[in-house]
Amino acid sequence: LKRSVKSGLLLFLGNEESPMNYPANQYRFRQDSSFLYFWGLDTPSLAAVLDVDSGKEVLFGDDPTVADIVWTGPQPLLRDKAASVGVGEAQPAANLKEIVLSAVRKGRQVHYLPPYRPENILKLEQLLGIHPSFVKSYASVEFTRAAVTQRSIKAPEEIAEIESAINITYEMQTYAMAMTRAGMIEREIAGAMHGIALARGGDLAFPIIFSIHGETLHNHYHGNEMRDGNIVVNDCGAESANGYAGDLTRTFPVSGKFTDRQKEMYQIVVDAQQKALEAIRPNVPHREIHLLSCRALASGLKQLGLMKGDVNEAVQQGAHAMFFQCGLGHMMGLDVHDMEDLGEQHVGYNGLQRSTQFGLCYLRMAKPLCPGNVITCEPGIYIIPALIDQWKAERKHEQFIDYNLLERYRDFGGIRVEDDVLVTDTGYRLLGKRVPITVAEVEAACAR
């Protein structure tokens, strides 16, 4: 990092505790991922400065008072926290402002990453005198790009952490397949999966998506009764004890057996994922892999009669987005959408022009892949009645979509399959235990 940023101070702000409804009743603490990556400390109310010119590193925070210890028990001293991660100097939190102001008075650059929590935006206002509405726009592009470059290539230790999170997620997924029955409410399974993550020493990397309404991409409602004939989209991920994410999705039938119509659609998605996986290798633009999966989906939908005409032209014009409205995947690491807080223009595009076309505009990553990248691969088919109504009324892409046949699928829901992938020197490697994915494997897992 010191070699990537030419000069100045690199300012890191850790996260604070976040109250649910009053200060002493707090959400689970989650450290800022960049602070956790570069400083390795998972406790609140810390900051750090790295002086690029002198090489000096300082950790800022406060020692617990006796009053604190009454409520929290003994806690490490700041100097001990610093020593545990190889930082040679620790100072009280109040000293940070003078360090920063001294650098500003000398005309030195103070670099910081884009903040996403309001309290850190206000801290930057107090430290640098920048109005809160402009704080994000003054974030250091040089620092951001350097952090993205480093965090994008996963070290072996990080890959091991990710695989541990994925293996917990495997347990969550296979439990859901085995235990789901008609008459249950979605939250009964979602709550049990959360319990598995906690029992294995982790937590959730993101709120569980477990729904019979899989056509809603990020559906966190868990109040539906599951019935025979429904299919469930289960998109869940554990977070390892050290903060790394897993993210797996499977779609399975509540009854334990796919209907013929569900089986046909499901196989299209599985085949599209396999084509995408086989295309993953260094230097291939992720945008091209996404479009390959779109063509595979469109080809399968054409065989069912839901799409028509030339597949390549249909995808080029965006007609496939009636069925696949989002991107194929995203980076994954300390964040499930890794480094999304640092800006997708740096993480996923790196100077490339983002499409404005519906569907393609939601692709989080377009740039060429590199060895050490960890990405998700998650094609899907989503039948969204509101989108059908809008496009049909506009006669949009009617040369590529059979709206009459599509009407018979209005209540179909959605299908998604997702695995986590390491880009290797020669191709790809699926990370962690693979959850049952073929029709036969899924039905067998549901029958346990």
GROMACS .gro file of C-alpha atoms in nm:
model
  448
    1LEU     CA    1   0.000   0.000   0.000
    2LYS     CA    2   0.287   0.237   0.083
    3ARG     CA    3   0.438   0.170  -0.260
    4SER     CA    4   0.107   0.234  -0.439
    5VAL     CA    5   0.029   0.577  -0.291
    6LYS     CA    6   0.299   0.831  -0.366
    7SER     CA    7   0.285   1.062  -0.064
    8GLY     CA    8   0.078   1.184   0.230
    9LEU     CA    9  -0.118   1.034   0.517
   10LEU     CA   10  -0.349   0.737   0.474
   11LEU     CA   11  -0.635   0.780   0.720
   12PHE     CA   12  -0.834   0.472   0.822
   13LEU     CA   13  -1.154   0.504   1.026
   14GLY     CA   14  -1.286   0.192   1.192
   15ASN     CA   15  -1.655   0.151   1.263
   16GLU     CA   16  -1.844   0.244   1.578
   17GLU     CA   17  -2.110   0.043   1.756
   18SER     CA   18  -2.452   0.096   1.593
   19PRO     CA   19  -2.753   0.131   1.826
   20MET     CA   20  -3.080  -0.039   1.734
   21ASN     CA   21  -3.309   0.190   1.931
   22TYR     CA   22  -3.096   0.339   2.210
   23PRO     CA   23  -2.718   0.358   2.259
   24ALA     CA   24  -2.676   0.060   2.492
   25ASN     CA   25  -2.885  -0.175   2.274
   26GLN     CA   26  -2.662  -0.239   1.977
   27TYR     CA   27  -2.658  -0.435   1.655
   28ARG     CA   28  -2.385  -0.695   1.617
   29PHE     CA   29  -2.063  -0.503   1.562
   30ARG     CA   30  -1.914  -0.528   1.215
   31GLN     CA   31  -1.577  -0.369   1.151
   32ASP     CA   32  -1.513  -0.172   0.833
   33SER     CA   33  -1.373  -0.427   0.591
   34SER     CA   34  -1.078  -0.217   0.473
   35PHE     CA   35  -0.982  -0.141   0.833
   36LEU     CA   36  -1.007  -0.511   0.913
   37TYR     CA   37  -0.801  -0.603   0.606
   38PHE     CA   38  -0.515  -0.359   0.662
   39TRP     CA   39  -0.508  -0.341   1.045
   40GLY     CA   40  -0.656  -0.674   1.154
   41LEU     CA   41  -0.849  -0.539   1.453
   42ASP     CA   42  -1.216  -0.621   1.500
   43THR     CA   43  -1.313  -0.384   1.782
   44PRO     CA   44  -1.504  -0.055   1.764
   45SER     CA   45  -1.391   0.306   1.798
   46LEU     CA   46  -1.048   0.272   1.641
   47ALA     CA   47  -0.867   0.479   1.380
   48ALA     CA   48  -0.524   0.451   1.224
   49VAL     CA   49  -0.281   0.658   1.023
   50LEU     CA   50  -0.012   0.537   0.788
   51ASP     CA   51   0.242   0.804   0.693
   52VAL     CA   52   0.353   0.710   0.342
   53ASP     CA   53   0.658   0.939   0.351
   54SER     CA   54   0.803   0.836   0.688
   55GLY     CA   55   0.659   0.484   0.705
   56LYS     CA   56   0.518   0.558   1.051
   57GLU     CA   57   0.206   0.367   1.161
   58VAL     CA   58  -0.013   0.481   1.451
   59LEU     CA   59  -0.325   0.327   1.603
   60PHE     CA   60  -0.573   0.559   1.776
   61GLY     CA   61  -0.831   0.467   2.038
   62ASP     CA   62  -0.902   0.477   2.409
   63ASP     CA   63  -0.844   0.233   2.690
   64PRO     CA   64  -1.151   0.105   2.876
   65THR     CA   65  -1.240   0.279   3.200
   66VAL     CA   66  -1.337   0.094   3.516
   67ALA     CA   67  -1.697   0.196   3.441
   68ASP     CA   68  -1.666   0.028   3.099
   69ILE     CA   69  -1.521  -0.287   3.254
   70VAL     CA   70  -1.819  -0.314   3.491
   71TRP     CA   71  -2.041  -0.374   3.187
   72THR     CA   72  -1.807  -0.542   2.939
   73GLY     CA   73  -1.550  -0.721   3.152
   74PRO     CA   74  -1.173  -0.678   3.109
   75GLN     CA   75  -1.067  -0.556   2.765
   76PRO     CA   76  -0.721  -0.532   2.603
   77LEU     CA   77  -0.539  -0.203   2.635
   78LEU     CA   78  -0.484  -0.002   2.317
   79ARG     CA   79  -0.109  -0.063   2.322
   80ASP     CA   80  -0.173  -0.437   2.345
   81LYS     CA   81  -0.411  -0.424   2.050
   82ALA     CA   82  -0.147  -0.239   1.849
   83ALA     CA   83   0.127  -0.484   1.946
   84SER     CA   84  -0.091  -0.782   1.852
   85VAL     CA   85  -0.092  -0.668   1.488
   86GLY     CA   86   0.264  -0.535   1.473
   87VAL     CA   87   0.186  -0.164   1.505
   88GLY     CA   88   0.455   0.010   1.707
   89GLU     CA   89   0.271   0.318   1.829
   90ALA     CA   90  -0.067   0.375   1.994
   91GLN     CA   91  -0.216   0.712   2.089
   92PRO     CA   92  -0.541   0.834   2.249
   93ALA     CA   93  -0.826   0.898   2.006
   94ALA     CA   94  -0.818   1.271   2.086
   95ASN     CA   95  -0.469   1.299   1.934
   96LEU     CA   96  -0.588   1.204   1.586
   97LYS     CA   97  -0.723   1.550   1.508
   98GLU     CA   98  -0.392   1.724   1.576
   99ILE     CA   99  -0.200   1.471   1.363
  100VAL     CA  100  -0.437   1.531   1.072
  101LEU     CA  101  -0.446   1.910   1.114
  102SER     CA  102  -0.066   1.923   1.131
  103ALA     CA  103  -0.047   1.744   0.797
  104VAL     CA  104  -0.305   1.977   0.642
  105ARG     CA  105  -0.120   2.288   0.767
  106LYS     CA  106   0.197   2.159   0.598
  107GLY     CA  107   0.011   2.113   0.270
  108ARG     CA  108   0.029   1.735   0.285
  109GLN     CA  109  -0.238   1.517   0.126
  110VAL     CA  110  -0.466   1.333   0.368
  111HIS     CA  111  -0.611   1.032   0.186
  112TYR     CA  112  -0.925   0.854   0.300
  113LEU     CA  113  -1.156   0.591   0.153
  114PRO     CA  114  -1.521   0.663   0.065
  115PRO     CA  115  -1.724   0.649   0.389
  116TYR     CA  116  -2.064   0.481   0.405
  117ARG     CA  117  -2.160   0.525   0.771
  118PRO     CA  118  -2.294   0.865   0.884
  119GLU     CA  119  -2.077   0.879   1.195
  120ASN     CA  120  -1.759   0.846   0.987
  121ILE     CA  121  -1.879   1.113   0.746
  122LEU     CA  122  -1.919   1.345   1.046
  123LYS     CA  123  -1.575   1.249   1.179
  124LEU     CA  124  -1.421   1.347   0.846
  125GLU     CA  125  -1.605   1.678   0.860
  126GLN     CA  126  -1.458   1.742   1.204
  127LEU     CA  127  -1.107   1.632   1.106
  128LEU     CA  128  -1.082   1.797   0.764
  129GLY     CA  129  -1.347   2.070   0.764
  130ILE     CA  130  -1.530   1.923   0.464
  131HIS     CA  131  -1.907   1.967   0.456
  132PRO     CA  132  -2.079   1.626   0.497
  133SER     CA  133  -2.246   1.655   0.156
  134PHE     CA  134  -1.901   1.671  -0.010
  135VAL     CA  135  -1.709   1.419   0.202
  136LYS     CA  136  -1.762   1.125  -0.035
  137SER     CA  137  -1.663   1.325  -0.342
  138TYR     CA  138  -1.328   1.419  -0.182
  139ALA     CA  139  -1.233   1.057  -0.108
  140SER     CA  140  -0.890   0.971  -0.248
  141VAL     CA  141  -0.908   0.797  -0.584
  142GLU     CA  142  -0.540   0.704  -0.555
  143PHE     CA  143  -0.593   0.540  -0.215
  144THR     CA  144  -0.915   0.372  -0.329
  145ARG     CA  145  -0.755   0.219  -0.637
  146ALA     CA  146  -0.457   0.098  -0.435
  147ALA     CA  147  -0.685  -0.067  -0.178
  148VAL     CA  148  -0.897  -0.229  -0.450
  149THR     CA  149  -0.589  -0.362  -0.630
  150GLN     CA  150  -0.457  -0.523  -0.313
  151ARG     CA  151  -0.788  -0.662  -0.182
  152SER     CA  152  -0.889  -0.802  -0.524
  153ILE     CA  153  -0.615  -1.069  -0.518
  154LYS     CA  154  -0.686  -1.316  -0.241
  155ALA     CA  155  -0.396  -1.462  -0.045
  156PRO     CA  156  -0.400  -1.835   0.042
  157GLU     CA  157  -0.501  -1.748   0.399
  158GLU     CA  158  -0.798  -1.551   0.268
  159ILE     CA  159  -0.906  -1.834   0.040
  160ALA     CA  160  -0.900  -2.070   0.339
  161GLU     CA  161  -1.122  -1.828   0.532
  162ILE     CA  162  -1.363  -1.798   0.240
  163GLU     CA  163  -1.381  -2.175   0.208
  164SER     CA  164  -1.458  -2.209   0.578
  165ALA     CA  165  -1.750  -1.967   0.531
  166ILE     CA  166  -1.867  -2.156   0.222
  167ASN     CA  167  -1.858  -2.487   0.405
  168ILE     CA  168  -2.082  -2.346   0.678
  169THR     CA  169  -2.309  -2.217   0.403
  170TYR     CA  170  -2.315  -2.567   0.255
  171GLU     CA  171  -2.458  -2.691   0.585
  172MET     CA  172  -2.721  -2.417   0.577
  173GLN     CA  173  -2.821  -2.505   0.222
  174THR     CA  174  -2.841  -2.880   0.271
  175TYR     CA  175  -3.034  -2.837   0.596
  176ALA     CA  176  -3.293  -2.629   0.413
  177MET     CA  177  -3.332  -2.888   0.139
  178ALA     CA  178  -3.374  -3.171   0.389
  179MET     CA  179  -3.607  -2.997   0.633
  180THR     CA  180  -3.842  -2.788   0.416
  181ARG     CA  181  -4.195  -2.927   0.406
  182ALA     CA  182  -4.533  -2.804   0.285
  183GLY     CA  183  -4.717  -2.611   0.555
  184MET     CA  184  -4.403  -2.458   0.705
  185ILE     CA  185  -4.343  -2.082   0.709
  186GLU     CA  186  -4.027  -1.959   0.538
  187ARG     CA  187  -3.892  -1.805   0.860
  188GLU     CA  188  -3.880  -2.149   1.028
  189ILE     CA  189  -3.608  -2.254   0.786
  190ALA     CA  190  -3.441  -1.912   0.762
  191GLY     CA  191  -3.410  -1.893   1.141
  192ALA     CA  192  -3.262  -2.242   1.162
  193MET     CA  193  -3.004  -2.156   0.895
  194HIS     CA  194  -2.900  -1.848   1.093
  195GLY     CA  195  -2.858  -2.074   1.394
  196ILE     CA  196  -2.622  -2.300   1.199
  197ALA     CA  197  -2.400  -2.003   1.112
  198LEU     CA  198  -2.389  -1.895   1.477
  199ALA     CA  199  -2.326  -2.247   1.604
  200ARG     CA  200  -2.023  -2.281   1.375
  201GLY     CA  201  -1.863  -1.970   1.524
  202GLY     CA  202  -1.966  -1.725   1.253
  203ASP     CA  203  -2.273  -1.527   1.160
  204LEU     CA  204  -2.451  -1.415   0.846
  205ALA     CA  205  -2.261  -1.238   0.570
  206PHE     CA  206  -2.591  -1.080   0.458
  207PRO     CA  207  -2.962  -1.119   0.539
  208ILE     CA  208  -3.093  -1.455   0.419
  209ILE     CA  209  -3.301  -1.467   0.101
  210PHE     CA  210  -3.533  -1.766   0.139
  211SER     CA  211  -3.854  -1.727  -0.053
  212ILE     CA  212  -4.117  -1.894  -0.267
  213HIS     CA  213  -4.120  -1.561  -0.452
  214GLY     CA  214  -3.779  -1.603  -0.606
  215GLU     CA  215  -3.867  -1.357  -0.882
  216THR     CA  216  -3.787  -1.082  -0.629
  217LEU     CA  217  -3.408  -1.065  -0.647
  218HIS     CA  218  -3.338  -0.947  -0.291
  219ASN     CA  219  -3.642  -1.072  -0.101
  220HIS     CA  220  -3.588  -1.065   0.277
  221TYR     CA  221  -3.950  -1.133   0.371
  222HIS     CA  222  -3.992  -1.475   0.532
  223GLY     CA  223  -4.363  -1.487   0.615
  224ASN     CA  224  -4.503  -1.703   0.336
  225GLU     CA  225  -4.645  -2.049   0.390
  226MET     CA  226  -4.468  -2.298   0.165
  227ARG     CA  227  -4.688  -2.535  -0.031
  228ASP     CA  228  -4.642  -2.830  -0.261
  229GLY     CA  229  -4.587  -2.698  -0.612
  230ASN     CA  230  -4.378  -2.403  -0.489
  231ILE     CA  231  -4.007  -2.374  -0.558
  232VAL     CA  232  -3.786  -2.192  -0.308
  233VAL     CA  233  -3.488  -1.972  -0.386
  234ASN     CA  234  -3.237  -2.001  -0.102
  235ASP     CA  235  -2.960  -1.740  -0.128
  236CYS     CA  236  -2.760  -1.744   0.194
  237GLY     CA  237  -2.407  -1.697   0.318
  238ALA     CA  238  -2.220  -1.746   0.641
  239GLU     CA  239  -1.947  -1.511   0.757
  240SER     CA  240  -1.636  -1.672   0.900
  241ALA     CA  241  -1.502  -1.581   1.243
  242ASN     CA  242  -1.251  -1.351   1.071
  243GLY     CA  243  -1.510  -1.173   0.860
  244TYR     CA  244  -1.495  -1.349   0.521
  245ALA     CA  245  -1.814  -1.428   0.331
  246GLY     CA  246  -1.971  -1.727   0.165
  247ASP     CA  247  -2.257  -1.683  -0.083
  248LEU     CA  248  -2.440  -1.981  -0.232
  249THR     CA  249  -2.782  -2.010  -0.395
  250ARG     CA  250  -2.993  -2.310  -0.475
  251THR     CA  251  -3.352  -2.346  -0.589
  252PHE     CA  252  -3.548  -2.652  -0.483
  253PRO     CA  253  -3.907  -2.780  -0.478
  254VAL     CA  254  -4.106  -2.773  -0.154
  255SER     CA  255  -4.257  -3.112  -0.243
  256GLY     CA  256  -3.915  -3.263  -0.304
  257LYS     CA  257  -3.989  -3.318  -0.673
  258PHE     CA  258  -3.970  -3.065  -0.955
  259THR     CA  259  -4.268  -3.044  -1.188
  260ASP     CA  260  -4.188  -3.093  -1.556
  261ARG     CA  261  -4.215  -2.719  -1.617
  262GLN     CA  262  -3.989  -2.637  -1.321
  263LYS     CA  263  -3.740  -2.901  -1.429
  264GLU     CA  264  -3.715  -2.754  -1.780
  265MET     CA  265  -3.648  -2.402  -1.653
  266TYR     CA  266  -3.410  -2.522  -1.384
  267GLN     CA  267  -3.200  -2.716  -1.633
  268ILE     CA  268  -3.166  -2.406  -1.852
  269VAL     CA  269  -3.017  -2.216  -1.557
  270VAL     CA  270  -2.782  -2.498  -1.456
  271ASP     CA  271  -2.658  -2.533  -1.814
  272ALA     CA  272  -2.601  -2.156  -1.839
  273GLN     CA  273  -2.396  -2.163  -1.520
  274GLN     CA  274  -2.181  -2.447  -1.649
  275LYS     CA  275  -2.109  -2.260  -1.972
  276ALA     CA  276  -2.011  -1.954  -1.773
  277LEU     CA  277  -1.785  -2.153  -1.540
  278GLU     CA  278  -1.602  -2.311  -1.832
  279ALA     CA  279  -1.527  -1.963  -1.970
  280ILE     CA  280  -1.366  -1.835  -1.650
  281ARG     CA  281  -0.992  -1.782  -1.684
  282PRO     CA  282  -0.742  -1.496  -1.653
  283ASN     CA  283  -0.769  -1.197  -1.888
  284VAL     CA  284  -1.123  -1.280  -2.001
  285PRO     CA  285  -1.355  -0.980  -1.946
  286HIS     CA  286  -1.625  -1.075  -1.699
  287ARG     CA  287  -1.872  -0.885  -1.917
  288GLU     CA  288  -1.814  -1.139  -2.194
  289ILE     CA  289  -1.879  -1.429  -1.957
  290HIS     CA  290  -2.200  -1.258  -1.846
  291LEU     CA  291  -2.315  -1.220  -2.207
  292LEU     CA  292  -2.225  -1.583  -2.277
  293SER     CA  293  -2.455  -1.690  -1.994
  294CYS     CA  294  -2.727  -1.458  -2.130
  295ARG     CA  295  -2.705  -1.627  -2.470
  296ALA     CA  296  -2.723  -1.970  -2.305
  297LEU     CA  297  -3.035  -1.867  -2.114
  298ALA     CA  298  -3.194  -1.717  -2.425
  299SER     CA  299  -3.118  -2.032  -2.625
  300GLY     CA  300  -3.285  -2.250  -2.364
  301LEU     CA  301  -3.585  -2.019  -2.341
  302LYS     CA  302  -3.614  -2.028  -2.719
  303GLN     CA  303  -3.635  -2.407  -2.707
  304LEU     CA  304  -3.929  -2.371  -2.466
  305GLY     CA  305  -4.090  -2.119  -2.701
  306LEU     CA  306  -4.070  -1.827  -2.458
  307MET     CA  307  -3.815  -1.650  -2.675
  308LYS     CA  308  -3.783  -1.649  -3.053
  309GLY     CA  309  -3.572  -1.508  -3.333
  310ASP     CA  310  -3.195  -1.482  -3.346
  311VAL     CA  311  -3.046  -1.545  -3.000
  312ASN     CA  312  -2.739  -1.326  -3.051
  313GLU     CA  313  -2.948  -1.033  -3.171
  314ALA     CA  314  -3.198  -1.082  -2.888
  315VAL     CA  315  -2.921  -1.058  -2.629
  316GLN     CA  316  -2.753  -0.767  -2.805
  317GLN     CA  317  -3.080  -0.572  -2.790
  318GLY     CA  318  -3.147  -0.676  -2.429
  319ALA     CA  319  -3.460  -0.886  -2.483
  320HIS     CA  320  -3.326  -1.158  -2.252
  321ALA     CA  321  -3.360  -0.912  -1.963
  322MET     CA  322  -3.728  -1.000  -1.947
  323PHE     CA  323  -3.600  -1.316  -1.778
  324PHE     CA  324  -3.251  -1.229  -1.645
  325GLN     CA  325  -3.249  -0.872  -1.517
  326CYS     CA  326  -2.923  -0.863  -1.322
  327GLY     CA  327  -2.554  -0.943  -1.356
  328LEU     CA  328  -2.389  -1.284  -1.350
  329GLY     CA  329  -2.190  -1.224  -1.033
  330HIS     CA  330  -1.966  -1.008  -0.819
  331MET     CA  331  -1.638  -1.009  -0.630
  332MET     CA  332  -1.647  -1.174  -0.287
  333GLY     CA  333  -1.421  -1.153   0.017
  334LEU     CA  334  -1.454  -0.959   0.340
  335ASP     CA  335  -1.775  -0.822   0.190
  336VAL     CA  336  -2.025  -1.045   0.016
  337HIS     CA  337  -2.025  -0.782  -0.261
  338ASP     CA  338  -1.658  -0.723  -0.208
  339MET     CA  339  -1.548  -0.359  -0.179
  340GLU     CA  340  -1.881  -0.229  -0.309
  341ASP     CA  341  -1.840   0.061  -0.064
  342LEU     CA  342  -1.527   0.167  -0.256
  343GLY     CA  343  -1.723   0.211  -0.579
  344GLU     CA  344  -1.805  -0.032  -0.857
  345GLN     CA  345  -1.630   0.195  -1.108
  346HIS     CA  346  -1.304   0.099  -0.934
  347VAL     CA  347  -1.388  -0.257  -0.830
  348GLY     CA  348  -1.570  -0.389  -1.135
  349TYR     CA  349  -1.504  -0.153  -1.425
  350ASN     CA  350  -1.159   0.005  -1.388
  351GLY     CA  351  -1.219   0.268  -1.655
  352LEU     CA  352  -1.457   0.064  -1.872
  353GLN     CA  353  -1.782   0.226  -1.981
  354ARG     CA  354  -2.087   0.095  -1.799
  355SER     CA  355  -2.385   0.002  -2.016
  356THR     CA  356  -2.712   0.192  -1.977
  357GLN     CA  357  -2.916  -0.098  -2.118
  358PHE     CA  358  -3.173  -0.247  -1.880
  359GLY     CA  359  -3.026  -0.563  -1.729
  360LEU     CA  360  -2.669  -0.510  -1.844
  361CYS     CA  361  -2.651  -0.186  -1.647
  362TYR     CA  362  -2.677  -0.393  -1.326
  363LEU     CA  363  -2.363  -0.594  -1.402
  364ARG     CA  364  -2.133  -0.530  -1.106
  365MET     CA  365  -1.815  -0.648  -1.274
  366ALA     CA  366  -1.711  -0.607  -1.637
  367LYS     CA  367  -1.330  -0.594  -1.629
  368PRO     CA  368  -1.094  -0.881  -1.717
  369LEU     CA  369  -1.039  -1.147  -1.453
  370CYS     CA  370  -0.708  -1.201  -1.272
  371PRO     CA  371  -0.566  -1.503  -1.088
  372GLY     CA  372  -0.662  -1.469  -0.724
  373ASN     CA  373  -0.999  -1.307  -0.789
  374VAL     CA  374  -1.289  -1.469  -0.604
  375ILE     CA  375  -1.622  -1.419  -0.779
  376THR     CA  376  -1.972  -1.559  -0.772
  377CYS     CA  377  -2.138  -1.723  -1.072
  378GLU     CA  378  -2.515  -1.693  -1.040
  379PRO     CA  379  -2.737  -1.697  -1.349
  380GLY     CA  380  -3.112  -1.707  -1.304
  381ILE     CA  381  -3.456  -1.683  -1.459
  382TYR     CA  382  -3.706  -1.449  -1.295
  383ILE     CA  383  -4.067  -1.417  -1.412
  384ILE     CA  384  -4.181  -1.075  -1.291
  385PRO     CA  385  -4.550  -1.000  -1.366
  386ALA     CA  386  -4.506  -0.622  -1.346
  387LEU     CA  387  -4.227  -0.635  -1.604
  388ILE     CA  388  -4.437  -0.855  -1.832
  389ASP     CA  389  -4.722  -0.605  -1.814
  390GLN     CA  390  -4.498  -0.307  -1.889
  391TRP     CA  391  -4.308  -0.459  -2.181
  392LYS     CA  392  -4.618  -0.621  -2.329
  393ALA     CA  393  -4.806  -0.289  -2.323
  394GLU     CA  394  -4.510  -0.123  -2.493
  395ARG     CA  395  -4.478  -0.414  -2.739
  396LYS     CA  396  -4.114  -0.416  -2.640
  397HIS     CA  397  -3.896  -0.683  -2.802
  398GLU     CA  398  -4.208  -0.860  -2.930
  399GLN     CA  399  -3.997  -0.999  -3.215
  400PHE     CA  400  -3.799  -1.193  -2.951
  401ILE     CA  401  -4.058  -1.273  -2.678
  402ASP     CA  402  -4.374  -1.483  -2.708
  403TYR     CA  403  -4.596  -1.285  -2.473
  404ASN     CA  404  -4.893  -1.519  -2.518
  405LEU     CA  405  -4.695  -1.819  -2.394
  406LEU     CA  406  -4.527  -1.610  -2.124
  407GLU     CA  407  -4.869  -1.533  -1.974
  408ARG     CA  408  -4.894  -1.898  -1.875
  409TYR     CA  409  -4.578  -1.856  -1.664
  410ARG     CA  410  -4.689  -1.546  -1.469
  411ASP     CA  411  -4.699  -1.733  -1.140
  412PHE     CA  412  -4.379  -1.929  -1.199
  413GLY     CA  413  -4.153  -1.735  -0.958
  414GLY     CA  414  -3.778  -1.749  -1.001
  415ILE     CA  415  -3.476  -1.977  -1.022
  416ARG     CA  416  -3.116  -1.901  -0.933
  417VAL     CA  417  -2.809  -2.118  -0.878
  418GLU     CA  418  -2.487  -1.971  -0.741
  419ASP     CA  419  -2.140  -2.095  -0.659
  420ASP     CA  420  -1.824  -1.919  -0.543
  421VAL     CA  421  -1.524  -1.941  -0.773
  422LEU     CA  422  -1.150  -1.878  -0.751
  423VAL     CA  423  -0.983  -1.762  -1.072
  424THR     CA  424  -0.664  -1.968  -1.108
  425ASP     CA  425  -0.364  -1.929  -1.339
  426THR     CA  426  -0.527  -2.158  -1.595
  427GLY     CA  427  -0.901  -2.141  -1.529
  428TYR     CA  428  -1.117  -2.171  -1.222
  429ARG     CA  429  -1.175  -2.371  -0.906
  430LEU     CA  430  -1.505  -2.405  -0.723
  431LEU     CA  431  -1.453  -2.316  -0.358
  432GLY     CA  432  -1.577  -2.526  -0.068
  433LYS     CA  433  -1.813  -2.821  -0.069
  434ARG     CA  434  -2.051  -2.807  -0.361
  435VAL     CA  435  -2.418  -2.807  -0.270
  436PRO     CA  436  -2.632  -3.054  -0.471
  437ILE     CA  437  -2.710  -2.890  -0.804
  438THR     CA  438  -2.836  -3.138  -1.064
  439VAL     CA  439  -3.206  -3.220  -1.066
  440ALA     CA  440  -3.132  -3.569  -0.934
  441GLU     CA  441  -2.897  -3.440  -0.662
  442VAL     CA  442  -3.141  -3.174  -0.543
  443GLU     CA  443  -3.435  -3.414  -0.530
  444ALA     CA  444  -3.223  -3.667  -0.339
  445ALA     CA  445  -3.118  -3.398  -0.088
  446CYS     CA  446  -3.482  -3.297  -0.040
  447ALA     CA  447  -3.580  -3.660   0.027
  448ARG     CA  448  -3.352  -3.704   0.331
   0.00000   0.00000   0.00000
